[in-house]
XYZ file of C-alpha atoms in Angstrom:
476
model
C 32.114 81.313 -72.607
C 30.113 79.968 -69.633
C 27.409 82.261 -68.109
C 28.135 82.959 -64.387
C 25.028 82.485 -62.428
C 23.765 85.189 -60.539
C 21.809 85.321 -57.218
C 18.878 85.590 -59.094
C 19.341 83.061 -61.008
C 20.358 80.126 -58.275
C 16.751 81.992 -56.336
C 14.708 80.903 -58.997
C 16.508 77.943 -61.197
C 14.969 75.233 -58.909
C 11.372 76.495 -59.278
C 11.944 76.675 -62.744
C 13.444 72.812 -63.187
C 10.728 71.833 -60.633
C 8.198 73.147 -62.721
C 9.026 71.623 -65.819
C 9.530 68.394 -64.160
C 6.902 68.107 -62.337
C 4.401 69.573 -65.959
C 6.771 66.487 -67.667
C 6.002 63.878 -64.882
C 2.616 64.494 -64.766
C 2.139 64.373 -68.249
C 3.152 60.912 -68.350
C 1.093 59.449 -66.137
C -2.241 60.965 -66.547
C -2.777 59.416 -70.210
C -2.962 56.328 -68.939
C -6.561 56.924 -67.280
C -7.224 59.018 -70.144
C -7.392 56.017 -72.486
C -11.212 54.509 -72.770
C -12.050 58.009 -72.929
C -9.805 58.494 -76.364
C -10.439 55.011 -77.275
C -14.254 56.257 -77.321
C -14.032 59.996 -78.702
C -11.407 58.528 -81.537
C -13.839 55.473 -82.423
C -10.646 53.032 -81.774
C -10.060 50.108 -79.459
C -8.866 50.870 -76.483
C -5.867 48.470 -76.482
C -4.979 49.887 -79.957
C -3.837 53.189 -78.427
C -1.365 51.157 -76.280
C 1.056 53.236 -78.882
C 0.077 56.338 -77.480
C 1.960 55.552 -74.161
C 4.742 53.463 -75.757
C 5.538 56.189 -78.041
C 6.611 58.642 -75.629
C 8.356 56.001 -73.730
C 10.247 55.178 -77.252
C 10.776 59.047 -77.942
C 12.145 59.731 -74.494
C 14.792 57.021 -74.643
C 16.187 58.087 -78.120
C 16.775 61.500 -77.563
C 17.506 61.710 -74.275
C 21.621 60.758 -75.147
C 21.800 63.464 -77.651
C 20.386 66.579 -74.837
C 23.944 66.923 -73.132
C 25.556 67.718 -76.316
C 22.857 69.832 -78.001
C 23.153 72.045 -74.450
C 27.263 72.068 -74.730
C 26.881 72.908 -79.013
C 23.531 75.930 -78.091
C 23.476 77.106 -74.737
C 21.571 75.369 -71.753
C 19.011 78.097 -71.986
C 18.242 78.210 -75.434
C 17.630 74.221 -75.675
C 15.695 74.627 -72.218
C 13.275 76.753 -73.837
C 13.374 75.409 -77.059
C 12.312 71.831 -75.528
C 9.628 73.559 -73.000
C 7.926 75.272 -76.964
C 8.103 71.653 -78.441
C 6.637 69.806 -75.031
C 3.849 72.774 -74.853
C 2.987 72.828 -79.241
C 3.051 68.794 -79.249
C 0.403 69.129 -75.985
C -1.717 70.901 -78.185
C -1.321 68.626 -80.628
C -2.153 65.645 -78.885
C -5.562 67.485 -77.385
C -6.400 68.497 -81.305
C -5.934 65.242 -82.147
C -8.836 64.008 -84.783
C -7.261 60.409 -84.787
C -4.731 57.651 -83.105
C -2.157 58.266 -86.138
C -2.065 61.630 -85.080
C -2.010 61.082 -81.368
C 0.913 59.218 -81.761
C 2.978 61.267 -83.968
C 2.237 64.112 -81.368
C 3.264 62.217 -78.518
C 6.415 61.143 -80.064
C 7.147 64.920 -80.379
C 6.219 65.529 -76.839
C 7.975 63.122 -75.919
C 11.231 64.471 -77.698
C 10.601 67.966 -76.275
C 10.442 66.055 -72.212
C 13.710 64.373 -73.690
C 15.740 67.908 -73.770
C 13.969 69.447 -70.431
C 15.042 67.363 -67.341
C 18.816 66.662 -68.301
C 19.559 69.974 -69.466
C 17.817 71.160 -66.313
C 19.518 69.201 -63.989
C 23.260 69.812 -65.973
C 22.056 73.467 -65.472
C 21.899 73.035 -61.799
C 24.546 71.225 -61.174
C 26.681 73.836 -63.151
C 25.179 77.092 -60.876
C 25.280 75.149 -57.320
C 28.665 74.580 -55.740
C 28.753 71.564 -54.379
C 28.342 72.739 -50.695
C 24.955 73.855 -52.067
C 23.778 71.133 -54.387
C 22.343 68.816 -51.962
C 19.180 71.580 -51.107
C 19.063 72.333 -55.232
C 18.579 68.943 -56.171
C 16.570 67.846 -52.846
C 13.754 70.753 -53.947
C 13.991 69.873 -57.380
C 13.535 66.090 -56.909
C 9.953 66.371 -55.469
C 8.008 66.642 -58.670
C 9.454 63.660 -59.358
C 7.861 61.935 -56.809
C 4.568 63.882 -56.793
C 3.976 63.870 -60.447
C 3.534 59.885 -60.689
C 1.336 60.093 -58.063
C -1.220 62.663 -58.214
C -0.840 62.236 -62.114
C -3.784 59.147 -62.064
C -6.113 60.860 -59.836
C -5.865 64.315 -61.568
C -6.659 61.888 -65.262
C -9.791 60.531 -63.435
C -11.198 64.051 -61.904
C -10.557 65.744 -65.759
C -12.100 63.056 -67.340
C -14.567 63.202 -65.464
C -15.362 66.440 -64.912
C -14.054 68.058 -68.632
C -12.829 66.013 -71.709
C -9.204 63.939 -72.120
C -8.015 66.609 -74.237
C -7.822 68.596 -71.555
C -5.448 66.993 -70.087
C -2.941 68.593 -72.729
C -4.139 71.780 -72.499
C -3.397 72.312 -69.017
C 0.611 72.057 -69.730
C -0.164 75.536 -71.439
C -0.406 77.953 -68.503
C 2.903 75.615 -66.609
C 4.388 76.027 -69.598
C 4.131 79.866 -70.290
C 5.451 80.482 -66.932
C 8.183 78.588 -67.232
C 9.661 80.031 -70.819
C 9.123 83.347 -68.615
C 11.190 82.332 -65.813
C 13.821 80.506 -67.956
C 14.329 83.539 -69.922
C 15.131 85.839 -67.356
C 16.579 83.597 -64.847
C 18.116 81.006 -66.305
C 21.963 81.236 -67.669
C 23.535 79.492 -70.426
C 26.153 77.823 -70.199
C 27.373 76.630 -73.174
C 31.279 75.264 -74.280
C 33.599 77.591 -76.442
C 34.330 74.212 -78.869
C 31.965 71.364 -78.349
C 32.182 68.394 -79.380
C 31.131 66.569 -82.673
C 28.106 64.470 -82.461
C 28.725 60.491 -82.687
C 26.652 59.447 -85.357
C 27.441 55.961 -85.214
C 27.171 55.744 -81.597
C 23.460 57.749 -81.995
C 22.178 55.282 -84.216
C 23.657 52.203 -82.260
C 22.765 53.592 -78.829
C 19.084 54.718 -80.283
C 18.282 51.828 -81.952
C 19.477 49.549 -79.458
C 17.265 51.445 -76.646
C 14.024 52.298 -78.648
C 13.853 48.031 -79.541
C 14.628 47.201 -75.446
C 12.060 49.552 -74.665
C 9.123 48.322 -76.882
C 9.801 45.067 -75.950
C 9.751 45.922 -72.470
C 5.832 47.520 -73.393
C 4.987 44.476 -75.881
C 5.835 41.523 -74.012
C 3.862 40.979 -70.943
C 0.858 41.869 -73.476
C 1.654 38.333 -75.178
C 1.661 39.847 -78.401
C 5.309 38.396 -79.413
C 5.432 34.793 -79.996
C 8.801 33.326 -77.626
C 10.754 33.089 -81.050
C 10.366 36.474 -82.245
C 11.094 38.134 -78.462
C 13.821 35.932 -78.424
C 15.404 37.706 -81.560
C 14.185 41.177 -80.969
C 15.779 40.968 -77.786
C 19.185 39.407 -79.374
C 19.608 42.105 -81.938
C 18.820 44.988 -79.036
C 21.409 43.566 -76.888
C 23.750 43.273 -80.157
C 23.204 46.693 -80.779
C 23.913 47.892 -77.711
C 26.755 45.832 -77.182
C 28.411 47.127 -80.791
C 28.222 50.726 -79.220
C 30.231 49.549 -76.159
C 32.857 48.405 -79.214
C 32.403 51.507 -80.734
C 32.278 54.114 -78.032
C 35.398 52.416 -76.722
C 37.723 53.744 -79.589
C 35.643 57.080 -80.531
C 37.248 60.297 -79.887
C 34.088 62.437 -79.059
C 31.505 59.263 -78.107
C 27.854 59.902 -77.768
C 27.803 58.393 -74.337
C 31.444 58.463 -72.527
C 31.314 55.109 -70.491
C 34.790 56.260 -69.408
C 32.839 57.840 -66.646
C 31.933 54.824 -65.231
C 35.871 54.699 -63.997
C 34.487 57.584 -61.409
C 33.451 55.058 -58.023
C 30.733 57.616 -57.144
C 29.570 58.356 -60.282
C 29.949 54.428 -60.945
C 28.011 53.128 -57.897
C 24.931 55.913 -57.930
C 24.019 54.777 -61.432
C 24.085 51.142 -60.783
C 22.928 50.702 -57.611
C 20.099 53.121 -58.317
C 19.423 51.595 -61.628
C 18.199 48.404 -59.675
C 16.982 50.437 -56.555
C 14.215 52.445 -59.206
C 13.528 49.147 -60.610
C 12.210 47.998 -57.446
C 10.318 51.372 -56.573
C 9.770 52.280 -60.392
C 6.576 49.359 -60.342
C 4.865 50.730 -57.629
C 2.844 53.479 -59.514
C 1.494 50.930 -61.915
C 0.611 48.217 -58.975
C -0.541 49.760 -56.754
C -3.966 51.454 -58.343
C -4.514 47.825 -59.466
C -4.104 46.608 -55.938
C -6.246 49.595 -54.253
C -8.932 49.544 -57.329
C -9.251 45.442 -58.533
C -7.782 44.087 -55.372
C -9.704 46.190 -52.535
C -12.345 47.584 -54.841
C -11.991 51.231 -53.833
C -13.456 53.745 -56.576
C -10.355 55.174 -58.369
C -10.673 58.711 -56.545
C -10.185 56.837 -53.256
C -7.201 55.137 -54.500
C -5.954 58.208 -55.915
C -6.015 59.715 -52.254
C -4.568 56.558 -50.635
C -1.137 57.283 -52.711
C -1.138 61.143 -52.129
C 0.710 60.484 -48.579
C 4.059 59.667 -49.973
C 4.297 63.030 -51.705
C 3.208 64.363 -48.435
C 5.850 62.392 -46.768
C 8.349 63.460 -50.023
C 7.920 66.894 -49.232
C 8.699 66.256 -45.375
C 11.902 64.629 -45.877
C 13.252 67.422 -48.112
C 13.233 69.569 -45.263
C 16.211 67.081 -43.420
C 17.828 64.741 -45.741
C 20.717 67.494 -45.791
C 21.324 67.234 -41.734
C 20.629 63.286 -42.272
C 23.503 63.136 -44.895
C 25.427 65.233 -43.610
C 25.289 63.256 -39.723
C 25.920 59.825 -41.159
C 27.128 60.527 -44.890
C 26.030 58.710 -48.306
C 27.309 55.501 -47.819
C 25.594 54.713 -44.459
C 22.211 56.195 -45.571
C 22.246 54.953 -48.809
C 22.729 51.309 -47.810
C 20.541 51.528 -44.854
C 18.139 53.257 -46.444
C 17.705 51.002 -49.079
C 17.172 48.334 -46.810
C 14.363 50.441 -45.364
C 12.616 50.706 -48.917
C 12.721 47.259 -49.122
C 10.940 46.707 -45.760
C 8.262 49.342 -46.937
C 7.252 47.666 -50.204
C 6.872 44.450 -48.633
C 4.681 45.344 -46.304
C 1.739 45.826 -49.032
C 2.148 42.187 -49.211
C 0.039 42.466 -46.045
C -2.604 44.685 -47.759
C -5.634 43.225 -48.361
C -9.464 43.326 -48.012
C -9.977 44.669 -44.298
C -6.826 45.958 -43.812
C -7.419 49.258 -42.149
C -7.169 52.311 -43.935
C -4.692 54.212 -41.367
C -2.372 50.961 -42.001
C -1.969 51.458 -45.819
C -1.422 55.548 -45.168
C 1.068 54.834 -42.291
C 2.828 52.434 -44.996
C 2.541 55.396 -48.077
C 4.027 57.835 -45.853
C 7.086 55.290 -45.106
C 7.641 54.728 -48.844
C 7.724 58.804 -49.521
C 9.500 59.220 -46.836
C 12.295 56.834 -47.795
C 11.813 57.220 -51.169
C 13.020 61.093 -51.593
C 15.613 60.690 -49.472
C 16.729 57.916 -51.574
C 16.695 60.148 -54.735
C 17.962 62.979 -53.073
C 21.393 60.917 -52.217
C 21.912 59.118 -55.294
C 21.229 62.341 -58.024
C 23.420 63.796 -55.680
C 26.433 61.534 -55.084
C 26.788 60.968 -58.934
C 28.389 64.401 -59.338
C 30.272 64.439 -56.640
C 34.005 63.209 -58.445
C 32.591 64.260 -61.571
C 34.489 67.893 -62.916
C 32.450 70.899 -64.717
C 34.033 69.417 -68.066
C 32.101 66.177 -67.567
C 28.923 67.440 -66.039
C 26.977 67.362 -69.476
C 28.279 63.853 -70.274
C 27.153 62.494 -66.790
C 23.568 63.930 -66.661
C 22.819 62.671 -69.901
C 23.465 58.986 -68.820
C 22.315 59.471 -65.180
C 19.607 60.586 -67.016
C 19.301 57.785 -69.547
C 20.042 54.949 -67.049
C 17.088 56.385 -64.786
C 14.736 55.937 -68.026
C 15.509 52.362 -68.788
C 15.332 51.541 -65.177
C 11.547 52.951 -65.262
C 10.440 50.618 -68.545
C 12.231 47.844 -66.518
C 10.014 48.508 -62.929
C 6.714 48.981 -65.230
C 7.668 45.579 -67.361
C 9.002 43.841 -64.059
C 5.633 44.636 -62.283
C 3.137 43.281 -64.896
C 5.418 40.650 -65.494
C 5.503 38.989 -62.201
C 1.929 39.483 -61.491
C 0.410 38.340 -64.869
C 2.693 35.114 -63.872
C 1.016 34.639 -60.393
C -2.410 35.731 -61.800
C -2.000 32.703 -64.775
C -5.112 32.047 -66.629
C -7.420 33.391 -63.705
C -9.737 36.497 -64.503
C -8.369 40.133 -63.270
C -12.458 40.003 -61.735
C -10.865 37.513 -59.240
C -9.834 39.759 -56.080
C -8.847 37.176 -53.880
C -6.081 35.804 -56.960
C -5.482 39.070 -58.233
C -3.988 40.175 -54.779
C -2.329 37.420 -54.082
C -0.471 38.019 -57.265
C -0.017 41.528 -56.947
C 1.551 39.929 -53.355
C 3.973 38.545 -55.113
C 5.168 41.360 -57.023
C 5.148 43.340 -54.640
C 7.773 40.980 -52.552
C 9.820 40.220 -55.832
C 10.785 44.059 -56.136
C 11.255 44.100 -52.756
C 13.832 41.796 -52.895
C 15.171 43.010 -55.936
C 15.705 46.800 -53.702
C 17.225 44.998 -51.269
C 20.053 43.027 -52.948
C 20.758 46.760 -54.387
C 22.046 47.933 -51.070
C 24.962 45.913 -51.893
C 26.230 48.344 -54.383
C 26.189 51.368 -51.968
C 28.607 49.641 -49.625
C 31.095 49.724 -52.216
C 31.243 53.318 -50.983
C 33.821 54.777 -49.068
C 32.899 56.835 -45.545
C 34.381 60.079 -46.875
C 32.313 59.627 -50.395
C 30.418 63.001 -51.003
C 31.760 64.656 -48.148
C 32.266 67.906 -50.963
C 28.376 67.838 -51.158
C 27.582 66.669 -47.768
C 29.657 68.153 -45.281
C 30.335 71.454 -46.854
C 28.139 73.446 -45.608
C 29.247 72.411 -42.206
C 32.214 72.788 -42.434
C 31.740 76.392 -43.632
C 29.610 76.927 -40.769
C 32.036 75.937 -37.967
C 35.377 77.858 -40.273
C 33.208 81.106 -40.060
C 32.558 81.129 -43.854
């Protein structure tokens, strides 16, 4: 039987989600400054622990289809916890790590463990929340999100240099202890009385077909594939993938049930937000390289210059109910959108001597736009979607939102390493110029997304947006 959430327990399930998510985001971002430092402690190249990022990456898209059904077979609670144990042992792991072998192994556990925490978190919440009340659930939740990416480089550059990079995993620890605490006594379990069997097949398929897109995605803009082999790496990924379409299309109980896609709301929030985090999903890797190689700044400084969009993020939480509720999902999402696209070309006009109130005033834009952005579109995807499917939907919401952030990172290095050519990174003036470029590519690219959100209809998400209002002005 499904749990029945308490007050309690809708009090303190966002602060629990959040803190996962934000431990998880984190995580993810602060190895990547971490790396000389391992590189030197494990007596290894540092391009040779490239792995250590890609792993988690590979990890992450893998198991993240088979969370929704391990929550419907064991209880939300119980895999909750059990992936918070797994993320927290494999941290320790990684910072007893005595060489790259085992560095990777332990990330690709971690990486499993993050795989089970944010969908069954956010199936959790969307299960307690009526929809009158999911809006503010998943606006509070959604700002780790944004912060973790952010502050995650600059918080890698002050432990580094301040303590060692195994700290870094040791801090999840503490996060992590309160969290089991919390999710113990707060968080219900919902579970179903006869779930279904898990699609094999489709796992393998689905898996196989993801974990070889991704890698690519990691391994190509490094020039390590010759054309030819890319070429049929990337034919028997899409072959893969494309046999589970075949396959999930006659399965009774398939691992991923693209039947959902037949839901307009559900339908448009996944695709038009798969190319919208495209777009915003190559920021957090450009623009260090802009503010440290382009500009020069020391990396603490550029660390601070990206902290106003989580500012902003925060900010925006405090309204984007009102602001959906006044003009509804389709308006803001399209003209929001727009609005994104605006922001992240205007770093194109960032360069040496550009004042540093003008790139703040730009970072606050982005956050601004940015959560409001998220806010709508984890929002809208439930909003047709019944309690039966809930599971089914977060776990490719959750999926999608994955692939889309291999495809920002790959689309960002991409386009600059094609403006940059054969010149030196050392080069500021050409390094800009190209980062210029990439910068006005994805903003394009978030543009021509807006497209899909006016395939909305006025009244879409009026069960999420309007409510509360409407309970408001009946008396309720």
């Amino acid at each position: 039987m499904n749990a029945i959430a308490t007050a309690s327990a809708k009090r303190y399930l966002p602060w629990v989600v959040a803190t996962t998510l934000f431990m998880e985001q984190l995580d993810s971002t602060v190895v990547n400054t971490a790396i000389p430092a391992m590189a030197a402690s494990l007596n290894v190249t540092p391009l040779s622990l490239k792995a250590v990022v890609t792993s988690y990456i590979l990890s992450l898209a893998v198991s993240i289809p088979v969370s929704g059904w391990m929550a419907d077979r064991f209880g939300t609670r119980r895999v909750f916890m059990t992936a918070i144990a797994i993320f927290t042992i494999a941290s320790v792991l990684c910072g007893l790590s005595v060489n790259s072998p085992m560095l990777v192994a332990s990330r690709l556990l971690q990486g499993f463990g993050a795989a089970m925490m944010m969908p069954v978190g956010r199936l959790t919440i969307v299960r307690t929340f009526p929809k009158n009340e999911l809006l503010a659930a998943m606006n509070f939740v959604i700002i780790p999100a944004l912060i973790g990416p952010l502050l995650g480089p600059t918080i890698g550059g002050l432990i580094v240099h301040w303590m060692t990079w195994r700290d870094i995993f040791f801090i999840n620890v503490p996060v992590a202890l309160v969290a089991l605490f919390l999710a113990n006594k707060h968080m219900p379990d919902y579970r179903e009385d006869n779930p279904r069997p898990l699609d094999f097949v489709g796992l393998v398929l689905f898996g196989t077909g993801i974990a070889l897109l991704s890698w690519l995605l990691e391994v190509f803009g490094e020039h390590k594939l010759d054309v030819t082999s890319a070429s049929v790496l990337l034919f028997i990924s899409c072959a893969l993938l494309a046999a589970y379409v075949w396959h999930a299309q006659d399965a009774e109980f398939p691992l991923l049930r693209l039947a959902l896609f037949k839901i307009r709301t559900f339908r448009v929030s996944v695709a038009g937000g798969f190319v919208t985090r495209i777009g915003v999903g190559g920021l957090p890797f450009l623009l260090p390289l802009l503010y440290q190689l382009g500009l020069g700044l020391p990396a603490w400084q550029s660390g601070l210059l990206m902290m106003p969009s989580a500012a902003a993020a925060m900010g925006m939480k405090a309204i984007a109910s009102r602001v959906l509720g006044r003009f509804g999902y389709r308006q803001v999402l399209t003209v929001n959108t727009l609005l994104i696209g605006v922001t992240i070309s205007m770093f194109t006009f960032v360069q040496q001597g550009t004042p540093l109130y003008v790139i703040v005033a730009i970072s606050l834009c982005l956050g601004f736009f940015n959560s409001l952005q998220f806010s709508s579109m984890n929002t809208i995807a439930y909003a047709d979607v019944d309690g039966t499917n809930s599971s089914m939907a977060s776990t490719i919401a959750s999926s999608m939102q994955q692939l889309s952030a291999s495809f920002g990172l790959a689309a960002g290095s991409l386009i600059t390493g094609w403006f940059l050519g054969d010149l030196p990174q050392s080069n500021r003036v050409a390094l800009t110029s190209a980062l210029h470029h990439a910068f006005l590519a994805l903003a394009v690219l978030t543009v021509l997304s807006s497209f899909t959100f006016w395939t909305l209809r006025k009244t879409d998400g009026e069960a999420i947006s309007h409510a509360k209002q409407r309970d408001e002005e009946s008396g309720d």
